[in-house]
mmCIF file of C-alpha atoms and ligand atoms in Angstrom:
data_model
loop_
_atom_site.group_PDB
_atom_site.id
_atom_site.type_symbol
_atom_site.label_atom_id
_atom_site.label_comp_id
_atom_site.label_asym_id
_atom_site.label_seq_id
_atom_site.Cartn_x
_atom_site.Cartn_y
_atom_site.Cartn_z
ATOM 1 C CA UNK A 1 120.261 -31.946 68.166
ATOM 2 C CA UNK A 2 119.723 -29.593 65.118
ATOM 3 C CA UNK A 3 116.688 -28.364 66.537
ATOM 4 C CA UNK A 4 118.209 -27.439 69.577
ATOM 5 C CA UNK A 5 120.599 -25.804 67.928
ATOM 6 C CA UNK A 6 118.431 -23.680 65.462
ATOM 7 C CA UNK A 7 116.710 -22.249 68.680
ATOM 8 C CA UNK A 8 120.312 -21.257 69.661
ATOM 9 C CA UNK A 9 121.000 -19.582 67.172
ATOM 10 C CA UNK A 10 117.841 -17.680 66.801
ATOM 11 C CA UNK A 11 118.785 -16.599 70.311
ATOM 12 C CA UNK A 12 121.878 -15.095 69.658
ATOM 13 C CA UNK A 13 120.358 -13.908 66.097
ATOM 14 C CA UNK A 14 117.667 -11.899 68.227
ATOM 15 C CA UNK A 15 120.375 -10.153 70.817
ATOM 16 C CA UNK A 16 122.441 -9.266 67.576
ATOM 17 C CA UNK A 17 119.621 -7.710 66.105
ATOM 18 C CA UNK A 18 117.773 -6.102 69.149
ATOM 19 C CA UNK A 19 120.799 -5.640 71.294
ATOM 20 C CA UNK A 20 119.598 -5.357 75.610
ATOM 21 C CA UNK A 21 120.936 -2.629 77.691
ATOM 22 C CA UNK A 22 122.972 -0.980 74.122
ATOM 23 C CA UNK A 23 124.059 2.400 74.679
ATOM 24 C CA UNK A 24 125.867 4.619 77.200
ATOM 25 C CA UNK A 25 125.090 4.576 80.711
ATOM 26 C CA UNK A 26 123.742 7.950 82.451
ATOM 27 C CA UNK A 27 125.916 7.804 86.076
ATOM 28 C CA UNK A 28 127.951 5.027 85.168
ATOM 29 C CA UNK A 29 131.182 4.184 87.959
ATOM 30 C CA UNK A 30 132.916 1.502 85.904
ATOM 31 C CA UNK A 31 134.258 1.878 82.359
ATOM 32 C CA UNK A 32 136.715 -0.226 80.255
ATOM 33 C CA UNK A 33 136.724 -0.857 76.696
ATOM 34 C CA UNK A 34 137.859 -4.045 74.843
ATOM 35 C CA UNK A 35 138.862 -4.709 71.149
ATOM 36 C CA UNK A 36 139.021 -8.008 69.345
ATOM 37 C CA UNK A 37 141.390 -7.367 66.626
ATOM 38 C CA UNK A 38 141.253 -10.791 65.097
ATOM 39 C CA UNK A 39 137.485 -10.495 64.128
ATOM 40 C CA UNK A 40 137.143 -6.757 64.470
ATOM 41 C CA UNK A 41 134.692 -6.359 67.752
ATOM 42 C CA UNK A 42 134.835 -3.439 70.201
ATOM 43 C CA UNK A 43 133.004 -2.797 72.888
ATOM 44 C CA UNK A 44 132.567 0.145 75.663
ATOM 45 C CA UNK A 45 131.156 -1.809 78.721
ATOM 46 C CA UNK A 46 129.992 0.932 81.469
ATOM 47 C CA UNK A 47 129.021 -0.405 84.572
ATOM 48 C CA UNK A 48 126.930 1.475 88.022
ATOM 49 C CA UNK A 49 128.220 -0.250 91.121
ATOM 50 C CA UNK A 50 127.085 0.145 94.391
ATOM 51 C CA UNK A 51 127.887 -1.179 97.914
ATOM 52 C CA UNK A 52 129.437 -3.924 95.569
ATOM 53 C CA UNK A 53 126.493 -4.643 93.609
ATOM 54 C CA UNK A 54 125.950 -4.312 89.765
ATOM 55 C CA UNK A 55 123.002 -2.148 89.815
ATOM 56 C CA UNK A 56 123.161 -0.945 86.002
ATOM 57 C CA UNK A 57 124.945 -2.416 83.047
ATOM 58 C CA UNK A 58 124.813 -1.061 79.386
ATOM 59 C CA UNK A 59 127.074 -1.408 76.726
ATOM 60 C CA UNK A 60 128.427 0.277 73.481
ATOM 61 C CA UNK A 61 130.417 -0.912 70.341
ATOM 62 C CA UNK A 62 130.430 -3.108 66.932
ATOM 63 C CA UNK A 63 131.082 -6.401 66.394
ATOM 64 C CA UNK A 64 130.190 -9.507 65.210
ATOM 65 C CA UNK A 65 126.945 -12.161 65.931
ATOM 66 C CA UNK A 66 128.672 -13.793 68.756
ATOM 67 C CA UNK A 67 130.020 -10.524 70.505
ATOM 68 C CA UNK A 68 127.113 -8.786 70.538
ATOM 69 C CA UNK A 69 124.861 -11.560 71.731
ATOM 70 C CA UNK A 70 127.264 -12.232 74.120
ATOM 71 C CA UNK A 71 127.714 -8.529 75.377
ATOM 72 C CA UNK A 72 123.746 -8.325 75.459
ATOM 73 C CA UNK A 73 123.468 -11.721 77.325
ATOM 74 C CA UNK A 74 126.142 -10.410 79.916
ATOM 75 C CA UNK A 75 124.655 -7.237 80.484
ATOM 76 C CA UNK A 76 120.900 -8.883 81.289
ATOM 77 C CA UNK A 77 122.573 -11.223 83.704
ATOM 78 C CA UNK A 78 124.772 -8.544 85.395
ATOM 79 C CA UNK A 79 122.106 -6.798 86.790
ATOM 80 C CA UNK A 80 121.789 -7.291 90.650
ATOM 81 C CA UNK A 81 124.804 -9.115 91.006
ATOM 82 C CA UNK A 82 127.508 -9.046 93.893
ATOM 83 C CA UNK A 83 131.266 -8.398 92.076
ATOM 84 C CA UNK A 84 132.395 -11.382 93.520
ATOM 85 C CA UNK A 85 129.483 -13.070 91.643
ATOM 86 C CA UNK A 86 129.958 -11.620 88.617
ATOM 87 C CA UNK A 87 133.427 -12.462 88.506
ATOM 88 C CA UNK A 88 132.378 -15.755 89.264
ATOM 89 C CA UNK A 89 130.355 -15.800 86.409
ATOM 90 C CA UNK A 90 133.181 -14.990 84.085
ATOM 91 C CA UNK A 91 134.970 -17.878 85.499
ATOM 92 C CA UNK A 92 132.084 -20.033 84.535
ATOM 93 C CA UNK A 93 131.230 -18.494 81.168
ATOM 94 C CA UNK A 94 134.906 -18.791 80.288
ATOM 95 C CA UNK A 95 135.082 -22.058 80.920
ATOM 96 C CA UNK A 96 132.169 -23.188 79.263
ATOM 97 C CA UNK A 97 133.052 -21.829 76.127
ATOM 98 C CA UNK A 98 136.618 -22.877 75.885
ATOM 99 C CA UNK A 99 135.303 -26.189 76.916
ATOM 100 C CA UNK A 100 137.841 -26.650 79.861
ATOM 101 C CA UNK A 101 134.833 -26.921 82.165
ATOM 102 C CA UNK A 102 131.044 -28.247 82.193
ATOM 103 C CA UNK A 103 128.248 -26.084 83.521
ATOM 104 C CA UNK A 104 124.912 -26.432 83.777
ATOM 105 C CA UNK A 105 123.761 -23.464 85.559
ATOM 106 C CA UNK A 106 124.639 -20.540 83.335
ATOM 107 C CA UNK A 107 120.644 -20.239 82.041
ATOM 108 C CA UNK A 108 120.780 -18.771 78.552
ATOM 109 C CA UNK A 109 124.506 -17.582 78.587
ATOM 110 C CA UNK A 110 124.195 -21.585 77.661
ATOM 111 C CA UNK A 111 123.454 -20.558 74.238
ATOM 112 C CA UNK A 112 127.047 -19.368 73.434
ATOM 113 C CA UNK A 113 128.244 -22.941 74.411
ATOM 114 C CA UNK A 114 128.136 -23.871 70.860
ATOM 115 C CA UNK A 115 131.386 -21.418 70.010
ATOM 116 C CA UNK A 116 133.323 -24.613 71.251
ATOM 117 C CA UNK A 117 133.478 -26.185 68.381
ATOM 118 C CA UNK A 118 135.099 -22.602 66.623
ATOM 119 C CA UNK A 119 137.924 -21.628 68.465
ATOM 120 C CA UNK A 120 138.501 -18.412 66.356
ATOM 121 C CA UNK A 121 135.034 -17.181 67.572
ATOM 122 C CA UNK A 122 135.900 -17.784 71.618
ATOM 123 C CA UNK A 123 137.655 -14.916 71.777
ATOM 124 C CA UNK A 124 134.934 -12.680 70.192
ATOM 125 C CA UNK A 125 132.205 -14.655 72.557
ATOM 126 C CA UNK A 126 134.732 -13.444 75.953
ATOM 127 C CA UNK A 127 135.543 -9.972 74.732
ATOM 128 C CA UNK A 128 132.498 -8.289 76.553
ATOM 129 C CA UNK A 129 133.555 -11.166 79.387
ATOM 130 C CA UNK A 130 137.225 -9.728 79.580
ATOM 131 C CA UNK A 131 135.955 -6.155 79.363
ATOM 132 C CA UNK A 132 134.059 -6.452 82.469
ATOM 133 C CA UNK A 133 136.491 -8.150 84.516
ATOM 134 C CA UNK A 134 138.397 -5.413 83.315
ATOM 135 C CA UNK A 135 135.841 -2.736 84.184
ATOM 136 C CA UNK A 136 135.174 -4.326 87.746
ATOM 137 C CA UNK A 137 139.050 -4.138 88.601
ATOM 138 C CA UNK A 138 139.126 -0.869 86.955
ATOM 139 C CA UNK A 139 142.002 -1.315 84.896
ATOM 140 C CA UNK A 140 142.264 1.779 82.824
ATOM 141 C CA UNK A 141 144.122 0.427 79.437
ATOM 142 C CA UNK A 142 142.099 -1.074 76.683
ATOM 143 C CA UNK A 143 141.487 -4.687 76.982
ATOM 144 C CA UNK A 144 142.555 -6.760 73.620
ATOM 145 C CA UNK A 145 142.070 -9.977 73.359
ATOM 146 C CA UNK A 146 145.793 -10.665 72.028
HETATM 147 ZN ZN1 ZN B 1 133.674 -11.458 66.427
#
C-alpha cells in the first residue's frame, strides 16, 4: 500500500503546487465563497453555467495541501457537467471522504480518499465541495464549514 499512497500524495502535492483553473473567471454566472476557519482555507469558487451545464470553472483563495488539491481536482472535473451531475458528484465525493459510503467511480478525486483516516482535514478536503453546492444554488452568504 505505501506505494500507492506516495503516488497519492504526489498527486495532491502537484495540484497544491500548480493549482488547475486558479484565478478569477472572465463572465462568470455563479459565485460563492467558503472559509474553513478550523484550518484557515478560503476559497472564491466562480462558476459559467449554461442551459444547466458547467461550461467554465476557476477558482480563487489560500489554503492548505488538501483544499487546494481538492479545489483544483473539482474544478477539472466540473467542466462539462449537467448541475444535477455535479451535485451528484458532491454527494459522492462527500461520502467518500467521510467514509459513510464506497465509490469506485470518482477517477482521481479518489486521491483525497485517504483524508479518512484525519477527520480534522475532511472539512478542508469539502470546503471547495460545499462552496460549489453553494455557488450552484446561489446562496449569497459565505459558506463556513462550522
Ligand atoms: Zn486545510
Amino acid at each position: 500500500m505505501s506505494d500507492l499512497r506516495d503516488l497519492y500524495q504526489e498527486t495532491i502535492f502537484d495540484h497544491y503546487r500548480q493549482p488547475r483553473n486558479f484565478g478569477r473567471l472572465q463572465g462568470a454566472n455563479r459565485r460563492a465563497e467558503g472559509y474553513n476557519p478550523l484550518c484557515g482555507d478560503k476559497v472564491t469558487l466562480y462558476l459559467r453555467v449554461e442551459d444547466g451545464v458547467i461550461c467554465n470553472a476557476r477558482f480563487e483563495g489560500s489554503g492548505c495541501a488538501i483544499s487546494t488539491a481538492s479545489a483544483s481536482l473539482m474544478t477539472e472535473n466540473l467542466k462539462g457537467k449537467r448541475e444535477e451531475e455535479a451535485l451528484q458528484l458532491f454527494d459522492k465525493f462527500h461520502g467518500m471522504v467521510t467514509g459513510s459510503t464506497m465509490t469506485n467511480d470518482l477517477g482521481k478525486l479518489a486521491v483525497l480518499a485517504g483524508v479518512t483516516e484525519f477527520p480534522q482535514r475532511v472539512k478542508c478536503a469539502t470546503l471547495a465541495w460545499h462552496t460549489m453546492k453553494a455557488a450552484l444554488q446561489n446562496i449569497g452568504e459565505p459558506v463556513t464549514t462550522e
